[in-house]
PDB file of C-alpha atoms and ligand atoms in Angstrom:
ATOM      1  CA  UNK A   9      50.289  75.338 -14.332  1.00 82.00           C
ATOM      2  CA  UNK A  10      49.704  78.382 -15.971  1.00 92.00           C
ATOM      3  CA  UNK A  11      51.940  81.343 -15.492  1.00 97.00           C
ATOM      4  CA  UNK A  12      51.598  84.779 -13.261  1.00 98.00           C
ATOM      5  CA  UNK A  13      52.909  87.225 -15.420  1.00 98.00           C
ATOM      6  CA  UNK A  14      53.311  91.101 -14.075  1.00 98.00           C
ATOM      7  CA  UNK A  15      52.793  93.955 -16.774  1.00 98.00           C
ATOM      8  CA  UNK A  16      53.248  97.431 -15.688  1.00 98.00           C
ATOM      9  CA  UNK A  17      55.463 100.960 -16.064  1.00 98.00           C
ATOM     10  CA  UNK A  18      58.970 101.364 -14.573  1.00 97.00           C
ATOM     11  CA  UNK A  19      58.742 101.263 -11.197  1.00 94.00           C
ATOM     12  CA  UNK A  20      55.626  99.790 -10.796  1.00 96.00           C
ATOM     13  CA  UNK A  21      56.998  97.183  -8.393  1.00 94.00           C
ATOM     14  CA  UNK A  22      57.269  93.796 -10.831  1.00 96.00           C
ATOM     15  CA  UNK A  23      60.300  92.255  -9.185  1.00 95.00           C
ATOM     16  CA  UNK A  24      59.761  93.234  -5.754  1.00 95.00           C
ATOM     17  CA  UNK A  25      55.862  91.854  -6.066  1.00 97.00           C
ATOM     18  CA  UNK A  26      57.074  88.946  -8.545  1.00 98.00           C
ATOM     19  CA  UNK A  27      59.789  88.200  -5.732  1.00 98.00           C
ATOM     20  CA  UNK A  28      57.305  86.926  -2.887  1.00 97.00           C
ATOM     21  CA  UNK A  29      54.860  86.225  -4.950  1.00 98.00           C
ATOM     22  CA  UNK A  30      56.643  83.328  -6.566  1.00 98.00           C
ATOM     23  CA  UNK A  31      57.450  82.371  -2.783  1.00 98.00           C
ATOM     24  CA  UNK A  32      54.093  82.285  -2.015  1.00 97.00           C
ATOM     25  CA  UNK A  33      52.705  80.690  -4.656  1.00 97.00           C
ATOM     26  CA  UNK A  34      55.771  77.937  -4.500  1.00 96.00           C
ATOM     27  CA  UNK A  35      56.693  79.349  -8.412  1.00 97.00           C
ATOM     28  CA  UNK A  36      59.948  80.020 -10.137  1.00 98.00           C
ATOM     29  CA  UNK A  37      60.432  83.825 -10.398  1.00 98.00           C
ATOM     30  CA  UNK A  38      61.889  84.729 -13.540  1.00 98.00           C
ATOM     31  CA  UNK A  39      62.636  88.636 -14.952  1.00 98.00           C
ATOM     32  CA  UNK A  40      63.190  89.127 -17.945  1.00 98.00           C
ATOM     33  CA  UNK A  41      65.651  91.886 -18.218  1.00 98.00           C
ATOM     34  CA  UNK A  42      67.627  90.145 -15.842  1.00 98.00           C
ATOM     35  CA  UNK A  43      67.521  86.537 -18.347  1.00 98.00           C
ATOM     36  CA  UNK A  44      68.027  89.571 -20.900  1.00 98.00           C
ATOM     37  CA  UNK A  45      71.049  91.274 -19.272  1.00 98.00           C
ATOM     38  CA  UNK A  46      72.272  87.545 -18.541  1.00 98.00           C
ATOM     39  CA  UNK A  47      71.877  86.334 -22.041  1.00 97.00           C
ATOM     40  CA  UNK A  48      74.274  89.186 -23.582  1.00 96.00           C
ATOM     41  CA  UNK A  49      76.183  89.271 -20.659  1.00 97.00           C
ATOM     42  CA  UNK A  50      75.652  93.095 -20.436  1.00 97.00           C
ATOM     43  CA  UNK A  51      73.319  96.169 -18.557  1.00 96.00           C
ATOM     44  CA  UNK A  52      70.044  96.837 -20.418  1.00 97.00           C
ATOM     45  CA  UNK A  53      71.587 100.337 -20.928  1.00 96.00           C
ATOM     46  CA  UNK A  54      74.671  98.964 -22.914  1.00 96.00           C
ATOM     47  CA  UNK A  55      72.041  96.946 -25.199  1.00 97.00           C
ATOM     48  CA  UNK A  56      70.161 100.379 -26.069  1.00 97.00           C
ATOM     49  CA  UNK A  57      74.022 101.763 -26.565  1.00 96.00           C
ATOM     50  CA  UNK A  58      74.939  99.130 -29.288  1.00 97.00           C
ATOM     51  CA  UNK A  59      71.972  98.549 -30.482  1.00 97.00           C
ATOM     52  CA  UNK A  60      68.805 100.682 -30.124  1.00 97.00           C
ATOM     53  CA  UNK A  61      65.544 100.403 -28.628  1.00 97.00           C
ATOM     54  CA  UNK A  62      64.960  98.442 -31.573  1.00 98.00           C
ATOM     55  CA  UNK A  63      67.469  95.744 -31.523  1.00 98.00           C
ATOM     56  CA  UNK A  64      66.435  95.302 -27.717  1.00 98.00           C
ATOM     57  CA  UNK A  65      62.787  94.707 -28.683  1.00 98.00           C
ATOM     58  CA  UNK A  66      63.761  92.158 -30.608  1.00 98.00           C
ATOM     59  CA  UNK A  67      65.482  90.797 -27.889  1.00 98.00           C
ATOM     60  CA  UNK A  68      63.060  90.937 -25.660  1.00 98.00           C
ATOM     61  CA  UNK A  69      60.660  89.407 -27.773  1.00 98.00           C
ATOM     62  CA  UNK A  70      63.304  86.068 -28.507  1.00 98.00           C
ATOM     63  CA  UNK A  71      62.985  86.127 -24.712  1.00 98.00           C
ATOM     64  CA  UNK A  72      59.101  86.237 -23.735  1.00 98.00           C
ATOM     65  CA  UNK A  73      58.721  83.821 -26.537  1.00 98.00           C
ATOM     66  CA  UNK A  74      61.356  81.691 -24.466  1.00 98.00           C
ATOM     67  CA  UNK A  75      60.220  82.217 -21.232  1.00 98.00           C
ATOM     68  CA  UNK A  76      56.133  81.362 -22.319  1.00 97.00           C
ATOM     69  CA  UNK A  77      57.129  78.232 -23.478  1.00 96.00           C
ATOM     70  CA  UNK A  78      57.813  77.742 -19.636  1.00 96.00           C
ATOM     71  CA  UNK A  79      55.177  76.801 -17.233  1.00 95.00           C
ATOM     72  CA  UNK A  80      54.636  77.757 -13.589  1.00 95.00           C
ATOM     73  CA  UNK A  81      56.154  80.582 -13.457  1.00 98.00           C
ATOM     74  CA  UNK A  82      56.118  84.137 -12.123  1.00 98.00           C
ATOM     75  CA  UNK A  83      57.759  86.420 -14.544  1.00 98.00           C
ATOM     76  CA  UNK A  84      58.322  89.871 -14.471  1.00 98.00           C
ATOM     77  CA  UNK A  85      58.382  91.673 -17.884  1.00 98.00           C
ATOM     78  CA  UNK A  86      59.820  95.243 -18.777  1.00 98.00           C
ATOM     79  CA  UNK A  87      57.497  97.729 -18.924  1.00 98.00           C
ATOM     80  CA  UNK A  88      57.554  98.127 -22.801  1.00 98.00           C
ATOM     81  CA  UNK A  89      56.933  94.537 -23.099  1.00 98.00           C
ATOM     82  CA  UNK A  90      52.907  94.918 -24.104  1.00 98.00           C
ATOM     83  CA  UNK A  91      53.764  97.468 -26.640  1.00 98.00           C
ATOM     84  CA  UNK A  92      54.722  94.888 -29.739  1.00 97.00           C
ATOM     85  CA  UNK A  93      51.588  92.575 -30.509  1.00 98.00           C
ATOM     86  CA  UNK A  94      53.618  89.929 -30.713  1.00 98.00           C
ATOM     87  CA  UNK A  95      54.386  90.369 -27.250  1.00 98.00           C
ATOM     88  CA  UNK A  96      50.917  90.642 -26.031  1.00 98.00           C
ATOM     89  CA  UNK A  97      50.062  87.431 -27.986  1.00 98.00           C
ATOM     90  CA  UNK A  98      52.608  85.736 -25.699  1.00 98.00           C
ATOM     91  CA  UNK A  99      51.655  87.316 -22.398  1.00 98.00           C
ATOM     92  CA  UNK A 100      48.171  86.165 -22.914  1.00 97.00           C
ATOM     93  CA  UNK A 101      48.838  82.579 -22.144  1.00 96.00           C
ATOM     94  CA  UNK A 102      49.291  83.253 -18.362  1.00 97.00           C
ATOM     95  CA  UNK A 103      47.261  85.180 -16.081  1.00 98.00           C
ATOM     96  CA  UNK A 104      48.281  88.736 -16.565  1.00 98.00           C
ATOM     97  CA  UNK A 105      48.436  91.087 -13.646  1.00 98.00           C
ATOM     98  CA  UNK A 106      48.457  94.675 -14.302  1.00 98.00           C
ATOM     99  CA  UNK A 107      50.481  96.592 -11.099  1.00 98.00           C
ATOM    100  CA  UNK A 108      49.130 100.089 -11.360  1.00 97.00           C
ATOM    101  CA  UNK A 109      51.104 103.000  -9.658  1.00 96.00           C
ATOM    102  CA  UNK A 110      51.394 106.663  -9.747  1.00 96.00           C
ATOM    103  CA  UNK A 111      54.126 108.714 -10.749  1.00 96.00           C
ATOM    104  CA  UNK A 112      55.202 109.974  -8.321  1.00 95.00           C
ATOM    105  CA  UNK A 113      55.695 106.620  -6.952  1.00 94.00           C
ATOM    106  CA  UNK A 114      57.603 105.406 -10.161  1.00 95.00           C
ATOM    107  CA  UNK A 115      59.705 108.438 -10.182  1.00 95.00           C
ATOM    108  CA  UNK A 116      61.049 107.696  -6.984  1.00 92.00           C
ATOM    109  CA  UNK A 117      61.798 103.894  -7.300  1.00 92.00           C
ATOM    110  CA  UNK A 118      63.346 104.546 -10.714  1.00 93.00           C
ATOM    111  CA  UNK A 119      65.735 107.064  -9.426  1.00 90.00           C
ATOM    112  CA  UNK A 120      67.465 104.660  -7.283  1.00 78.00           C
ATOM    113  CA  UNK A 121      68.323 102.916 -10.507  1.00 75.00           C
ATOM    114  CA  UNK A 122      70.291 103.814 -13.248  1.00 78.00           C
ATOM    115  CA  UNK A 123      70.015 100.860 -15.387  1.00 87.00           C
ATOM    116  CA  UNK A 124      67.093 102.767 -17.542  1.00 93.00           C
ATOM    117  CA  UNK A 125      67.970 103.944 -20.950  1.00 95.00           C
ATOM    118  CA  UNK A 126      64.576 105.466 -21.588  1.00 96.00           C
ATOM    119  CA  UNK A 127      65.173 107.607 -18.754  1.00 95.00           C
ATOM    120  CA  UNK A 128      68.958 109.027 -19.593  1.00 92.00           C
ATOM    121  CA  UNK A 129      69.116 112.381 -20.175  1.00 90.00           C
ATOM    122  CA  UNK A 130      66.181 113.282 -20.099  1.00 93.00           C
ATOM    123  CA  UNK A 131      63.141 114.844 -17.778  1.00 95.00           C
ATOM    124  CA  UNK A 132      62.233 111.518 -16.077  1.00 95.00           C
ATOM    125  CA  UNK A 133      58.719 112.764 -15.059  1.00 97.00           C
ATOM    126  CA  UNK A 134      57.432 113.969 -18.468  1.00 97.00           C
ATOM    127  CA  UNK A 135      58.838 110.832 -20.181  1.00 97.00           C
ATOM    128  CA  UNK A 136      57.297 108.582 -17.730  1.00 98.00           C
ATOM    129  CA  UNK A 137      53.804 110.515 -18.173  1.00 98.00           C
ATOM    130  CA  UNK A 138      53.973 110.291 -22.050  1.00 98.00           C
ATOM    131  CA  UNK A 139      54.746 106.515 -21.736  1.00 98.00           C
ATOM    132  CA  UNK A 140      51.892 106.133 -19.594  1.00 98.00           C
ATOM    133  CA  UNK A 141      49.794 108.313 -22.098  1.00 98.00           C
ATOM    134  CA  UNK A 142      50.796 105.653 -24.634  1.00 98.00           C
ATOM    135  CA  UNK A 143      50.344 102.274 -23.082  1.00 98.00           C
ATOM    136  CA  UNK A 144      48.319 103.094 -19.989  1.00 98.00           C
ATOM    137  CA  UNK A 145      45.364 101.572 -21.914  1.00 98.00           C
ATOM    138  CA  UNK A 146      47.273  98.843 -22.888  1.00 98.00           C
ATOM    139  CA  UNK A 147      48.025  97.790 -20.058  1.00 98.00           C
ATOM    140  CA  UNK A 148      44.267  97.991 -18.795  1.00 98.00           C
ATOM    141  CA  UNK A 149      43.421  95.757 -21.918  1.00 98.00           C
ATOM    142  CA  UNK A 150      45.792  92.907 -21.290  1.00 98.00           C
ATOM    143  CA  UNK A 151      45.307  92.680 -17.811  1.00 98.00           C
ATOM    144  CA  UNK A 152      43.191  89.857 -16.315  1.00 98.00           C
ATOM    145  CA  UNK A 153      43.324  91.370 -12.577  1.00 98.00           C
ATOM    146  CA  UNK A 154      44.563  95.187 -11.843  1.00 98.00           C
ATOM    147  CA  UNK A 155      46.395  95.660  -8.626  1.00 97.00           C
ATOM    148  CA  UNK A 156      47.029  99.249  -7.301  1.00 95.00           C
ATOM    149  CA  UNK A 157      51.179  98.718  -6.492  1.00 92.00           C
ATOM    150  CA  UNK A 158      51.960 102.248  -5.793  1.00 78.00           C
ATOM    151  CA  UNK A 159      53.755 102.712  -2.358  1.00 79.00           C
ATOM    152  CA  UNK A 160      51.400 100.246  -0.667  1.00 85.00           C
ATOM    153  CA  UNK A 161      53.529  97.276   1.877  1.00 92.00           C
ATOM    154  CA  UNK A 162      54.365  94.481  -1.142  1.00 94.00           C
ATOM    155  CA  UNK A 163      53.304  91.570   1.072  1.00 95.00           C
ATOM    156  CA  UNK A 164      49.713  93.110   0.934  1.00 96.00           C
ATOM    157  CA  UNK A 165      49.879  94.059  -3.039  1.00 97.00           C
ATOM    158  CA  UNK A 166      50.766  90.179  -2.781  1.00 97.00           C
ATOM    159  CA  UNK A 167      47.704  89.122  -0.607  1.00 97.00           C
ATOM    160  CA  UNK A 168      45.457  91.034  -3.247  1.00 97.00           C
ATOM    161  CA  UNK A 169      47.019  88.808  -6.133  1.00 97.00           C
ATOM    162  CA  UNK A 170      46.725  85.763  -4.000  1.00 97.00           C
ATOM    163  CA  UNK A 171      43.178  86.446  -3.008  1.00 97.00           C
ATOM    164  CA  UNK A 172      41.966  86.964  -6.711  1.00 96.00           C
ATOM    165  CA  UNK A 173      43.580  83.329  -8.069  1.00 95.00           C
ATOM    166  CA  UNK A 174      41.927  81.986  -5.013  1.00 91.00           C
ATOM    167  CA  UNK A 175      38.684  83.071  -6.379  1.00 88.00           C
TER     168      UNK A 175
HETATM  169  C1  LIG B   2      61.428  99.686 -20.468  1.00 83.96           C
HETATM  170  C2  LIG B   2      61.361  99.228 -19.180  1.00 83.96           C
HETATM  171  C3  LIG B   2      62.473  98.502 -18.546  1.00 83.96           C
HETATM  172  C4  LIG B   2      63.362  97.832 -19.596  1.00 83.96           C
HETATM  173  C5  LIG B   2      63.781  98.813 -20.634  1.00 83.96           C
HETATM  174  C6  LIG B   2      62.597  99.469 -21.350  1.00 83.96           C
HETATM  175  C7  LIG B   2      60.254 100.409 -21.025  1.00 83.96           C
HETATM  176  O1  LIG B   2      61.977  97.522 -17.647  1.00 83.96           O
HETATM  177  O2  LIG B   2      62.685  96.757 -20.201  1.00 83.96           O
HETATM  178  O3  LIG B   2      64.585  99.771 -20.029  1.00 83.96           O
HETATM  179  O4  LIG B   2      60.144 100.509 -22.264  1.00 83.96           O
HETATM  180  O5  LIG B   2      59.401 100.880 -20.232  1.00 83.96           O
HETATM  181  P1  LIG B   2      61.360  97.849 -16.193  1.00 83.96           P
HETATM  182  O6  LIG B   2      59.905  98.165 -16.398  1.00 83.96           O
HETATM  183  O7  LIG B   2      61.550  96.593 -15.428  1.00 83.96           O
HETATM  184  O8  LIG B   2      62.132  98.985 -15.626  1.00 83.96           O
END
């Protein structure tokens, strides 16, 4: 069975959708900061501390490449995850569902949050707007199906997702 997997920015929704979706669809939900964060046995954060955006891209990567071997699953990447080509190789074996939001919408999610290293110390609205100046198209180009996310009820976001594989 081939794999859901959601692309998008920080809070763009991927584990909340990627939650009931995988109920839905009967599918193991799998994120990968979280298999990530499990892995090392510490926060996202503390990776970036020791070792850099850098060494956690390569991370990452060891992960997706992981994780795509799988089948039947719903997985939730990180939002940086279509930025290596590597990456988007990988991705491309599932059906790739691009959760679109504003940000205004990601700004408030993320602030509940701390766990995000891109957005330490630093204006979190002008970084998250220059990270969607870089991979916005990206993430139009890898996505089979684009789903506005934004502050819409998840179970409908859902019903959209569910209605396109249906098709
Ligand atoms: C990142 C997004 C994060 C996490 C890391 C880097 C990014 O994931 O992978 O902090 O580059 O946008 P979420 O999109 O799940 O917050």
């Amino acid at each position: 069975m081939q794999n859901l997997i959601l692309i998008g920015p920080m809070g763009s929704g991927k584990t909340t959708v990627g939650k009931q979706l995988a109920k839905r669809t009967r599918m193991d939900f799998v994120d990968s900061d979280h298999m990530i964060e499990e892995r090392c046995g510490v926060s996202i954060s503390t990776i970036f501390d020791i070792e850099g955006e850098d060494g956690f891209r390569r991370r990452e990567t060891k992960m997706l490449s992981e994780l795509c071997e799988r089948s039947g699953i719903v997985l939730a990447t990180g939002g940086g995850a279509i930025t290596s080509e590597e990456n988007r190789i990988l991705l491309r074996k599932g059906f790739v569902v691009y959760l679109k939001t504003s940000i205004e919408t990601q700004l408030a999610r993320t602030q509940k949050n701390q766990n995000r290293p891109l957005l330490e110390n630093v204006d979190a609205e002008s970084k998250l707007r220059q990270l969607m100046t870089e991979r916005g198209e990206l993430y139009e180009q890898e996505a089979d199906l684009v789903v506005m996310s934004g502050d819409r009820i998840v179970s409908k976001v859902v019903d959209e997702i569910m209605e396109a594989l249906d098709r």
